[in-house]
PDB file of C-alpha atoms and ligand atoms in Angstrom:
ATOM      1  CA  UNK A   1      -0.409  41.441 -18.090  1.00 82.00           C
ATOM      2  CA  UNK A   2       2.092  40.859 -15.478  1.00 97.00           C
ATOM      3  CA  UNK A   3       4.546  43.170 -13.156  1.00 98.00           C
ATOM      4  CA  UNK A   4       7.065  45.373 -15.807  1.00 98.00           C
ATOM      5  CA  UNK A   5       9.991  46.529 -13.915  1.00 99.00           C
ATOM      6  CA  UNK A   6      12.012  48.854 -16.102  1.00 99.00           C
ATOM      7  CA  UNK A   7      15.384  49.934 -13.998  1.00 99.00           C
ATOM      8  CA  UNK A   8      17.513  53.061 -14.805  1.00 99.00           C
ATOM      9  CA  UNK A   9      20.933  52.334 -13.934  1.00 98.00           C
ATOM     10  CA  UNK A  10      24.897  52.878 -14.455  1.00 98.00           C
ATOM     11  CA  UNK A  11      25.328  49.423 -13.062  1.00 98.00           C
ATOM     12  CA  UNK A  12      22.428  47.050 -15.271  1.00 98.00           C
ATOM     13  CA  UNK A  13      25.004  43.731 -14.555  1.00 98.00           C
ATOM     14  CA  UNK A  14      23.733  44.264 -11.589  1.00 98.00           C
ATOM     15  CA  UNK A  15      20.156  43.363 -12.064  1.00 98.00           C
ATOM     16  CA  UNK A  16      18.314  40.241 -12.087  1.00 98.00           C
ATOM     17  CA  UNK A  17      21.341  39.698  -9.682  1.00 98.00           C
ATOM     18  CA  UNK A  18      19.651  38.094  -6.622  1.00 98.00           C
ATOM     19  CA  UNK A  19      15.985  38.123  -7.891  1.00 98.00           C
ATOM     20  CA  UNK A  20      17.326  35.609 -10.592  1.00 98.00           C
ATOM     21  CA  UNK A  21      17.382  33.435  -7.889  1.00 97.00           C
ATOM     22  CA  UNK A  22      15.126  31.385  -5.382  1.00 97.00           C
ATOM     23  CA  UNK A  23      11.372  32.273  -5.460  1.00 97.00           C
ATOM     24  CA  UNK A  24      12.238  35.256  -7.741  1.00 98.00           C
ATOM     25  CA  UNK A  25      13.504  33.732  -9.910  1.00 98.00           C
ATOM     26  CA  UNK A  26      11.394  31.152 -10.345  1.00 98.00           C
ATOM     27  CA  UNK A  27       8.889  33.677 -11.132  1.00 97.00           C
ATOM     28  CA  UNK A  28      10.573  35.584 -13.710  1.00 98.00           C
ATOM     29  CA  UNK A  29      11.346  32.365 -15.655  1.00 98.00           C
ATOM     30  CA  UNK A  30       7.390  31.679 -15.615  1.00 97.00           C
ATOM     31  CA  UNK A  31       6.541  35.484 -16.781  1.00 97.00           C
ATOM     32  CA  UNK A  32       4.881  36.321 -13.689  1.00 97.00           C
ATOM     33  CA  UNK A  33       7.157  39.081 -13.864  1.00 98.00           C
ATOM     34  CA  UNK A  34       9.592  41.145 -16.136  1.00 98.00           C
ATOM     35  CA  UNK A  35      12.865  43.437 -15.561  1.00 98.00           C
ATOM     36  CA  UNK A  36      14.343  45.539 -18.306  1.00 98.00           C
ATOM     37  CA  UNK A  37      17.622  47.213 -17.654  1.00 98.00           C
ATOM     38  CA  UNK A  38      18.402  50.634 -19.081  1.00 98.00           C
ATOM     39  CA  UNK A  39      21.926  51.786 -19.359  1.00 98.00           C
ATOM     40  CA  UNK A  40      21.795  55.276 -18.383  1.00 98.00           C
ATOM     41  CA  UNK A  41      25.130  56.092 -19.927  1.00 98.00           C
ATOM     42  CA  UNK A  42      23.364  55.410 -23.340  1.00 98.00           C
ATOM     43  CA  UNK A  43      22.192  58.628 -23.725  1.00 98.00           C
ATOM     44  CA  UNK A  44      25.268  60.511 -22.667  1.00 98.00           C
ATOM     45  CA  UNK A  45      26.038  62.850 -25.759  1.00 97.00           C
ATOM     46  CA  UNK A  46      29.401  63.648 -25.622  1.00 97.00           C
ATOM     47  CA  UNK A  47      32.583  61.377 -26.595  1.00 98.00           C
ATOM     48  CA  UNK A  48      33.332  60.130 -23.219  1.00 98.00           C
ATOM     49  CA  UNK A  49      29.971  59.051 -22.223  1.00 98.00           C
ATOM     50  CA  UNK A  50      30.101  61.767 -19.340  1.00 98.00           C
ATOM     51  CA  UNK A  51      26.605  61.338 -16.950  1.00 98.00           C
ATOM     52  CA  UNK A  52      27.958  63.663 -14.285  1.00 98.00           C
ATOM     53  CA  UNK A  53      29.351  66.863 -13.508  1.00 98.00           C
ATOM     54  CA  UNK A  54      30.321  69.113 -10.418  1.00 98.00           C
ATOM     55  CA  UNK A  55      27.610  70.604  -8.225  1.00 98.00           C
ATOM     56  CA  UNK A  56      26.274  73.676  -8.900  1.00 98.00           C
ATOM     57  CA  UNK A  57      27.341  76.227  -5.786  1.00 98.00           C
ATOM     58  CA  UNK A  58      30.427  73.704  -5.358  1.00 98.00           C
ATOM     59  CA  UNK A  59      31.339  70.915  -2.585  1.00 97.00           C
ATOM     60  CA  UNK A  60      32.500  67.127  -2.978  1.00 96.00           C
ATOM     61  CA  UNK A  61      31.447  64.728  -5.529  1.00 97.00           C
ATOM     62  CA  UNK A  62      29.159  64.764  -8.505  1.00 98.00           C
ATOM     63  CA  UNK A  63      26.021  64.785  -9.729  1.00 98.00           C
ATOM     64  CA  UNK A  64      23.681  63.127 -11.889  1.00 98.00           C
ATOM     65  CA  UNK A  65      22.775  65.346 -15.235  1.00 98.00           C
ATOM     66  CA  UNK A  66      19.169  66.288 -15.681  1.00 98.00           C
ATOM     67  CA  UNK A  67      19.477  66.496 -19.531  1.00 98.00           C
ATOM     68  CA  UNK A  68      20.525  62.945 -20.015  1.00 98.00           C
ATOM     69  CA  UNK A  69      18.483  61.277 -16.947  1.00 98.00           C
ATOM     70  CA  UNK A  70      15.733  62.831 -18.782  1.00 98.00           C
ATOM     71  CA  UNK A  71      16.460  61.177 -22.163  1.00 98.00           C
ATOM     72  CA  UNK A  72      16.961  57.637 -20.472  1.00 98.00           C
ATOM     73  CA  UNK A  73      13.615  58.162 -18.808  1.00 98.00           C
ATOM     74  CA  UNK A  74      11.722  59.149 -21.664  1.00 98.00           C
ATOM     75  CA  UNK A  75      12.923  56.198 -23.576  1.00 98.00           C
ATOM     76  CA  UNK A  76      11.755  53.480 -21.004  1.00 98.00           C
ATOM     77  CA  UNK A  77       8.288  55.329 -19.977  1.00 98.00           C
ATOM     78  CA  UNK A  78       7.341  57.142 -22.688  1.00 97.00           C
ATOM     79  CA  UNK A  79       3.937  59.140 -22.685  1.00 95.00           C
ATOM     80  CA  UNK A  80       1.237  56.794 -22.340  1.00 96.00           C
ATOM     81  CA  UNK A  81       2.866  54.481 -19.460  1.00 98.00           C
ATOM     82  CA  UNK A  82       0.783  54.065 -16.537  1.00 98.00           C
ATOM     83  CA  UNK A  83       3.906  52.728 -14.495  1.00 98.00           C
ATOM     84  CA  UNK A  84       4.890  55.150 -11.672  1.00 98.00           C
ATOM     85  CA  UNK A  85       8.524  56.181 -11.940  1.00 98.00           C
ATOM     86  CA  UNK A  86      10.339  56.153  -8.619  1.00 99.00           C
ATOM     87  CA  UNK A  87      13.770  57.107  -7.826  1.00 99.00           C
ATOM     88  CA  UNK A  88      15.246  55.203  -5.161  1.00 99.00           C
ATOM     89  CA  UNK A  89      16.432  58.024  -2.664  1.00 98.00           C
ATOM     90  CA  UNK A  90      17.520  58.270   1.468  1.00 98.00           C
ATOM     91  CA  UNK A  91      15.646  61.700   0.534  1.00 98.00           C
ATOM     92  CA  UNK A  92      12.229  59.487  -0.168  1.00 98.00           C
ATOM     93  CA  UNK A  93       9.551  58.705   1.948  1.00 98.00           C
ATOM     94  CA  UNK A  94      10.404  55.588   4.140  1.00 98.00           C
ATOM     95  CA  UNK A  95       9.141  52.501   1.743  1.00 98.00           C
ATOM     96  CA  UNK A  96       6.601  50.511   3.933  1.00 97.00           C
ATOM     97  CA  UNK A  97       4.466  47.256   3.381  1.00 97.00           C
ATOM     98  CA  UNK A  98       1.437  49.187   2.298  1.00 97.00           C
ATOM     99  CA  UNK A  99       3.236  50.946  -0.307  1.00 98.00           C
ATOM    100  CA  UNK A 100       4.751  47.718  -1.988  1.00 98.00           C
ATOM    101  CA  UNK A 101       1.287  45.843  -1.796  1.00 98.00           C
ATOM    102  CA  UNK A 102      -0.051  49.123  -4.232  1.00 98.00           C
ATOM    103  CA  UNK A 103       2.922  48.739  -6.207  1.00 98.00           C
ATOM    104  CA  UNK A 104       2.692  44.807  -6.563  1.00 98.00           C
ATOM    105  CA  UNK A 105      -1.133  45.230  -7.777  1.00 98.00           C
ATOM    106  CA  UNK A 106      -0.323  47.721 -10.459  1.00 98.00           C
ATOM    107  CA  UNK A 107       1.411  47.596 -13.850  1.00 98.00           C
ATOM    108  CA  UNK A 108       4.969  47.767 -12.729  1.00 98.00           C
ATOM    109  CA  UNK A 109       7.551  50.329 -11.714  1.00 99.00           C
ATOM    110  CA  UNK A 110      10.125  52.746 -13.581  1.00 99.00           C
ATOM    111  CA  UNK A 111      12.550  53.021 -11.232  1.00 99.00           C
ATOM    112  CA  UNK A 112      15.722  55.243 -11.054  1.00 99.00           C
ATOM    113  CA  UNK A 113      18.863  54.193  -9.788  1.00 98.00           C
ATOM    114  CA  UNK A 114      21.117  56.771  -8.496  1.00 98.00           C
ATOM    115  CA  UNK A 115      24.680  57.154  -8.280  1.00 97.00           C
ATOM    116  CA  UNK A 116      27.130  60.286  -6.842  1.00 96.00           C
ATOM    117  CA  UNK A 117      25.846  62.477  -4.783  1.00 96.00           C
ATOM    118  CA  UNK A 118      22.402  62.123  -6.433  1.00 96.00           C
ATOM    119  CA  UNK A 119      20.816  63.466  -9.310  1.00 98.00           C
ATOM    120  CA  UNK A 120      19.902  66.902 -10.298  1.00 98.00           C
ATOM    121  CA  UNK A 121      16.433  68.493  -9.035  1.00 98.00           C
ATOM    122  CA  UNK A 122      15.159  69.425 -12.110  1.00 98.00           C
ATOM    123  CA  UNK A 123      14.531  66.092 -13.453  1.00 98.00           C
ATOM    124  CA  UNK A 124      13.045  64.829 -10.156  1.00 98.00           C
ATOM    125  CA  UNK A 125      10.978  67.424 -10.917  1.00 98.00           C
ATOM    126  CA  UNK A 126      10.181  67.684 -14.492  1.00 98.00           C
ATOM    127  CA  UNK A 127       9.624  63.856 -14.885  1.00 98.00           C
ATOM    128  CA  UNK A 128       7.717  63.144 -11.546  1.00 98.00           C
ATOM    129  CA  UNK A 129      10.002  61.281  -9.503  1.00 98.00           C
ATOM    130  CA  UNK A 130       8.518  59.444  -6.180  1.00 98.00           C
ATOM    131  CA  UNK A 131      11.567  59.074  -3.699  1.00 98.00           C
ATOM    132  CA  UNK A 132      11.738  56.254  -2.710  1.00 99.00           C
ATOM    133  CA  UNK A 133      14.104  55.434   0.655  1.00 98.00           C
ATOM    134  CA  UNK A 134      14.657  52.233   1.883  1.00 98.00           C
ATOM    135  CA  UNK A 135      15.730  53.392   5.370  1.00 98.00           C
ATOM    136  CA  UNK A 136      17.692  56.020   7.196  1.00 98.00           C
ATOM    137  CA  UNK A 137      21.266  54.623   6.289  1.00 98.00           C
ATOM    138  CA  UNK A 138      23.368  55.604   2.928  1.00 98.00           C
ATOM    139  CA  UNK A 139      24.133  52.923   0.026  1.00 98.00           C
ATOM    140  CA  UNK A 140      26.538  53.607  -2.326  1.00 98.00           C
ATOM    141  CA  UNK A 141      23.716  53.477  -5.226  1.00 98.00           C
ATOM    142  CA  UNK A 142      20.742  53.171  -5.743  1.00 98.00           C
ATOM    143  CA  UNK A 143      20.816  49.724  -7.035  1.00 98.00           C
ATOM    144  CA  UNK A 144      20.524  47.876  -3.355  1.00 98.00           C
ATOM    145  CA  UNK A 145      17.819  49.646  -3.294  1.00 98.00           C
ATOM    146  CA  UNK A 146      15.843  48.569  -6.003  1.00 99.00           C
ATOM    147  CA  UNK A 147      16.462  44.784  -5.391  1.00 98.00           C
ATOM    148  CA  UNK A 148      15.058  45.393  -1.823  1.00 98.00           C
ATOM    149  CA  UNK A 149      12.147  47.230  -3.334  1.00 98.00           C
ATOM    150  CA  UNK A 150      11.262  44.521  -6.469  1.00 98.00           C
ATOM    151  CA  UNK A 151      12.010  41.756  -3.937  1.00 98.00           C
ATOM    152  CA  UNK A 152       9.363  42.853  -1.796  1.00 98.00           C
ATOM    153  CA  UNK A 153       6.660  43.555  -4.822  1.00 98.00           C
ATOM    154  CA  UNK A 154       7.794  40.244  -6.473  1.00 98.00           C
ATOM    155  CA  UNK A 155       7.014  38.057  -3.480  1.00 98.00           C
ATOM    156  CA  UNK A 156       3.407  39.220  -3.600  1.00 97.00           C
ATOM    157  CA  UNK A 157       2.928  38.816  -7.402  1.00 98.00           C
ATOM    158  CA  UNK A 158       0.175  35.830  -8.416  1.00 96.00           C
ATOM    159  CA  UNK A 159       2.044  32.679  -8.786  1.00 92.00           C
ATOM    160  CA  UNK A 160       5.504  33.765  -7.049  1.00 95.00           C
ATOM    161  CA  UNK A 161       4.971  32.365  -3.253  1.00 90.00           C
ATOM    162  CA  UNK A 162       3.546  28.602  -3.266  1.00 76.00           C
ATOM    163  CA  UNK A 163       1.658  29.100   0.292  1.00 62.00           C
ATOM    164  CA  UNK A 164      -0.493  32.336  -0.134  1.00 63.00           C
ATOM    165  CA  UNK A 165      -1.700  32.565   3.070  1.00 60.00           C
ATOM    166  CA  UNK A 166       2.328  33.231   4.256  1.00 58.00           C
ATOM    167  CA  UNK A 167       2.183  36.627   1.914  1.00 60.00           C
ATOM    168  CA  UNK A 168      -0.702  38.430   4.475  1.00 70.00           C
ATOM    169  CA  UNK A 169       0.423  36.866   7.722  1.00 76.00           C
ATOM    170  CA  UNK A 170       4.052  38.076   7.380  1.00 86.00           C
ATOM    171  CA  UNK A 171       5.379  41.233   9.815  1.00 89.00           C
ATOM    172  CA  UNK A 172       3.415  44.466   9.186  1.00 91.00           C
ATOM    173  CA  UNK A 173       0.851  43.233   7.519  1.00 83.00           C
ATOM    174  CA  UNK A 174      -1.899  43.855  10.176  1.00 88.00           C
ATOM    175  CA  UNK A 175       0.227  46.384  11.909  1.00 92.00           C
ATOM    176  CA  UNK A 176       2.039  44.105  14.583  1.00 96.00           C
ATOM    177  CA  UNK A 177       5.236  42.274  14.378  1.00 97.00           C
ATOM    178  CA  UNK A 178       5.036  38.594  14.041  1.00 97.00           C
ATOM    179  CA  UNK A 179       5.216  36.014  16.191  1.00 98.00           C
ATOM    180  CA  UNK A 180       7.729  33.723  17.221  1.00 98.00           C
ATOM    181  CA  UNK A 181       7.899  30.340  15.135  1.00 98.00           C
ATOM    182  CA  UNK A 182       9.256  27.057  16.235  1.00 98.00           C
ATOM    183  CA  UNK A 183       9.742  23.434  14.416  1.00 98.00           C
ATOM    184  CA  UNK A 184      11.345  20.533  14.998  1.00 97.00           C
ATOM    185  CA  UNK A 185      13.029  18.994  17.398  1.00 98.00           C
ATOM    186  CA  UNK A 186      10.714  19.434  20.479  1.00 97.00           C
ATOM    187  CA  UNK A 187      13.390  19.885  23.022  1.00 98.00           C
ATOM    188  CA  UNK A 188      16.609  22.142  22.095  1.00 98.00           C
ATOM    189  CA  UNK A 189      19.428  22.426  24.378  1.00 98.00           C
ATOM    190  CA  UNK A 190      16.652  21.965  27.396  1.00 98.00           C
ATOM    191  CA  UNK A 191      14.455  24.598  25.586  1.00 98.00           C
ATOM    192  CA  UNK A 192      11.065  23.255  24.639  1.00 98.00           C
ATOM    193  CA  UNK A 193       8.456  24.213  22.256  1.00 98.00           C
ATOM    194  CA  UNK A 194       6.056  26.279  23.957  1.00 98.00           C
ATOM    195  CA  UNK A 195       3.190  23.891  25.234  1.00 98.00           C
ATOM    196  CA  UNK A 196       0.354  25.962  23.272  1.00 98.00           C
ATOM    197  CA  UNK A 197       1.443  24.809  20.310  1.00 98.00           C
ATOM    198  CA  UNK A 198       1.724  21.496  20.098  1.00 97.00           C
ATOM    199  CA  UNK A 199      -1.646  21.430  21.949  1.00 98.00           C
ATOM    200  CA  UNK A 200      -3.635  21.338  18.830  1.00 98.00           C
ATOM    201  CA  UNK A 201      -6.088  23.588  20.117  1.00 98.00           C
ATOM    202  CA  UNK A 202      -6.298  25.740  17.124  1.00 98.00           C
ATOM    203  CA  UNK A 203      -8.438  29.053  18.943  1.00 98.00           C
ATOM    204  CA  UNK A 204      -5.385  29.391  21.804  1.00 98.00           C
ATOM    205  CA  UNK A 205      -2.843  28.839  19.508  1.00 98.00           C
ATOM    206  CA  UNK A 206      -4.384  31.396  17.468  1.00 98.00           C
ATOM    207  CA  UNK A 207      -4.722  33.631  20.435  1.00 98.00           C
ATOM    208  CA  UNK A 208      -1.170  33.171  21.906  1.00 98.00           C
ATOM    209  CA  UNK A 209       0.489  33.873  18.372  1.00 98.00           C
ATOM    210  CA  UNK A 210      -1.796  37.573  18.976  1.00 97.00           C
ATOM    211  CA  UNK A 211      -0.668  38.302  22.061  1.00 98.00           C
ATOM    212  CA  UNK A 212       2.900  37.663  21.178  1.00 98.00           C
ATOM    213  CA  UNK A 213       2.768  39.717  18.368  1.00 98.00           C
ATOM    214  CA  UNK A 214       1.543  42.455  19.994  1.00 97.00           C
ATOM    215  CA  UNK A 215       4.150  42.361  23.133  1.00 98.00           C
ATOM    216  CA  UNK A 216       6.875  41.848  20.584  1.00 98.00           C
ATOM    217  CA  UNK A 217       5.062  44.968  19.059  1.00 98.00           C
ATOM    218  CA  UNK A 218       4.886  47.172  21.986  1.00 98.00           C
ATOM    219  CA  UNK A 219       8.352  46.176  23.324  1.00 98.00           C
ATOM    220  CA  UNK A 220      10.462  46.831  20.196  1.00 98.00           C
ATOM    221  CA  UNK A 221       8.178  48.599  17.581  1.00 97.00           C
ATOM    222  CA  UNK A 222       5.385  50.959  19.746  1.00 97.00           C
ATOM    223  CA  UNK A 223       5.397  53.355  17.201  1.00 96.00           C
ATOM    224  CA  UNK A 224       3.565  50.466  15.066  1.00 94.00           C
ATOM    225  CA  UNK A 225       0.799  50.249  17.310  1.00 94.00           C
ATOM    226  CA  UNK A 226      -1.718  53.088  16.601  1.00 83.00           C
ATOM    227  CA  UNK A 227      -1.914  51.895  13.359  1.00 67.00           C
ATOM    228  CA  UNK A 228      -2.678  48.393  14.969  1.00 66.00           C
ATOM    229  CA  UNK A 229      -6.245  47.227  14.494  1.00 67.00           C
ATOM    230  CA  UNK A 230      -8.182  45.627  17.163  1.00 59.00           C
ATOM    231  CA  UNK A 231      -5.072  46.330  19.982  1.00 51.00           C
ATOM    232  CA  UNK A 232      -7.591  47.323  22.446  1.00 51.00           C
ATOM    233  CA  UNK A 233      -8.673  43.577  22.819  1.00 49.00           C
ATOM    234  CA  UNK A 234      -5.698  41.759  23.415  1.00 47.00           C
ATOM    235  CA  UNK A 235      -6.118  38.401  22.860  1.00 43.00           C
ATOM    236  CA  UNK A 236      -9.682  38.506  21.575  1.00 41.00           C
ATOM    237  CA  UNK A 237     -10.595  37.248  25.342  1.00 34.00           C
TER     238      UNK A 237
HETATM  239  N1  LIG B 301      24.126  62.697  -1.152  1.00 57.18           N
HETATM  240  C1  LIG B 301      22.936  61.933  -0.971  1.00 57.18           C
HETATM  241  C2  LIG B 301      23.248  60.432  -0.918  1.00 57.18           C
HETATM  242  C3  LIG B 301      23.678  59.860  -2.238  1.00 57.18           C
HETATM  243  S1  LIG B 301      23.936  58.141  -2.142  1.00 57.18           S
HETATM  244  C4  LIG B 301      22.263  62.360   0.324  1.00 57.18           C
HETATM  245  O1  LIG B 301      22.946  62.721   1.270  1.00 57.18           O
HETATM  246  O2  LIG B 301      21.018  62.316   0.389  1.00 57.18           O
HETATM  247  C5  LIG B 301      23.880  57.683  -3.843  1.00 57.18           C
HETATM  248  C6  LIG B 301      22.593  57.057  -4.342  1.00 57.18           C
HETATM  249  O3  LIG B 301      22.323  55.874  -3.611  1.00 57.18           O
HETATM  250  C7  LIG B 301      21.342  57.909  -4.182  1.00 57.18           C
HETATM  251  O4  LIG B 301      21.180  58.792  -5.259  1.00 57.18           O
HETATM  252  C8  LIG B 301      20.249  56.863  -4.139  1.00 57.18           C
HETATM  253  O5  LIG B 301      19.840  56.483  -5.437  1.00 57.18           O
HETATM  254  C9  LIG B 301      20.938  55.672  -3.485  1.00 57.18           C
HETATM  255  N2  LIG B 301      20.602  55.537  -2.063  1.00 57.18           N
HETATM  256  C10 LIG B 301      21.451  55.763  -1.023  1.00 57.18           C
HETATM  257  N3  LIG B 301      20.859  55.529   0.156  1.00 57.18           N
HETATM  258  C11 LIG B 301      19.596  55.142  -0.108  1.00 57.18           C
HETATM  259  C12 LIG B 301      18.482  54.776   0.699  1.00 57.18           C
HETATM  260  N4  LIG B 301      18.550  54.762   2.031  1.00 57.18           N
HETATM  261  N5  LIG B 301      17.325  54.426   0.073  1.00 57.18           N
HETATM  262  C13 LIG B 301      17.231  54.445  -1.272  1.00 57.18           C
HETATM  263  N6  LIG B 301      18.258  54.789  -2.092  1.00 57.18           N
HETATM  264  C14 LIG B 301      19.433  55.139  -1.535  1.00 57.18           C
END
């Protein structure tokens, strides 16, 4: 059974939107994955379709009802679905690589899309919510947000990325920031390719993209590095 994205949202023209596209895209034509799109207005029970209302204790904007979230939540995961149900949030825990390789090997995702000022506690709450941030910066909804997150599940799905080995030696994957790539031409505007690798000597090639990595690493990520294995050995010398 493959990835089964369900996505809670005021906004579902929004969605395949970019992951129509490209490698994506590609994939959800062959069924390696699936996206539903839930209208959360749907379940809105009054004439004008009202989702909102002012916040409780007062202040600017407006907030997300608990009641009707609720009902749009119970009809895409009802009892019985093993999906987790996130709710994209600058509140969450920062998303990370490790988190969307866990996600990718599961069943798929339920995932909220907020709107306002956010939604109301109580169904965070009452139906289990993880938060889910994608960084400390605010969107207008939580819509961005969920292409960035099923982007980065969907590119690790069987059958999505031609070259598997390019899914595990990506940034973060063993803790360091990548190395630098070149191609073609050999000589650009009097910069060459460094002489390593176009030596063909496979073990200091392999070597010099390590030690790269981890300079890159300590200059402009060190708070990566603890979590960094073998950083002791530089350069496996
Ligand atoms: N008042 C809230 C921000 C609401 S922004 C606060 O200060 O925390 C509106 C919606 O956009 C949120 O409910 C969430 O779904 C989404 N959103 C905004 N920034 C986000 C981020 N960094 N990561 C994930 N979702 C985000």
């Amino acid at each position: 059974m493959s990835f089964r994205a369900s996505v809670l949202t005021l906004y579902p023209d929004m969605f395949p939107g970019a992951l129509g596209m490209s490698l994506a895209g590609r994939g959800l034509e062959a069924g390696a994955w699936s996206i539903e799109t839930v209208q959360i207005r749907d379940f809105a029970t009054d004439r004008h379709r009202t989702v909102d209302d002012t916040p409780a204790g007062g202040g600017a904007g407006m907030v997300l009802r608990a009641d009707i979230l609720a009902s749009a939540i119970d009809h895409a995961s009802p009892a019985g679905d093993q999906r987790p149900r996130l709710l994209m949030s600058p509140r969450g825990k920062p998303l990370t690589q490790a988190r969307v390789r866990e996600l990718a090997q599961g069943p798929g995702a339920v995932i909220v899309c907020g709107r306002f000022e956010g939604v109301d506690q109580r169904v965070i709450e009452a139906r289990d919510l993880e938060e889910v941030s994608i960084g400390d910066y605010i969107l207008s909804g939580g819509e961005p947000a969920a292409l960035v997150l099923l982007d980065a599940i969907v590119r690790l799905l069987p059958g999505v990325m031609g070259n598997d080995e390019s899914g595990t030696e990506e940034s973060f994957e063993n803790g360091l920031l990548e190395h630098p790539h070149y191609t073609r031409p050999q000589l650009f505007e009097d910069r060459p390719i460094p002489e390593v690798l176009t030596s063909g000597n496979h073990a200091r090639i392999a070597q010099w993209r390590h030690q790269t990595a981890l300079e890159l690493t300590q200059m402009r990520r060190p708070d990566l590095l603890p979590a960094a294995p073998g950083k002791k050995e530089p350069g496996n010398r």
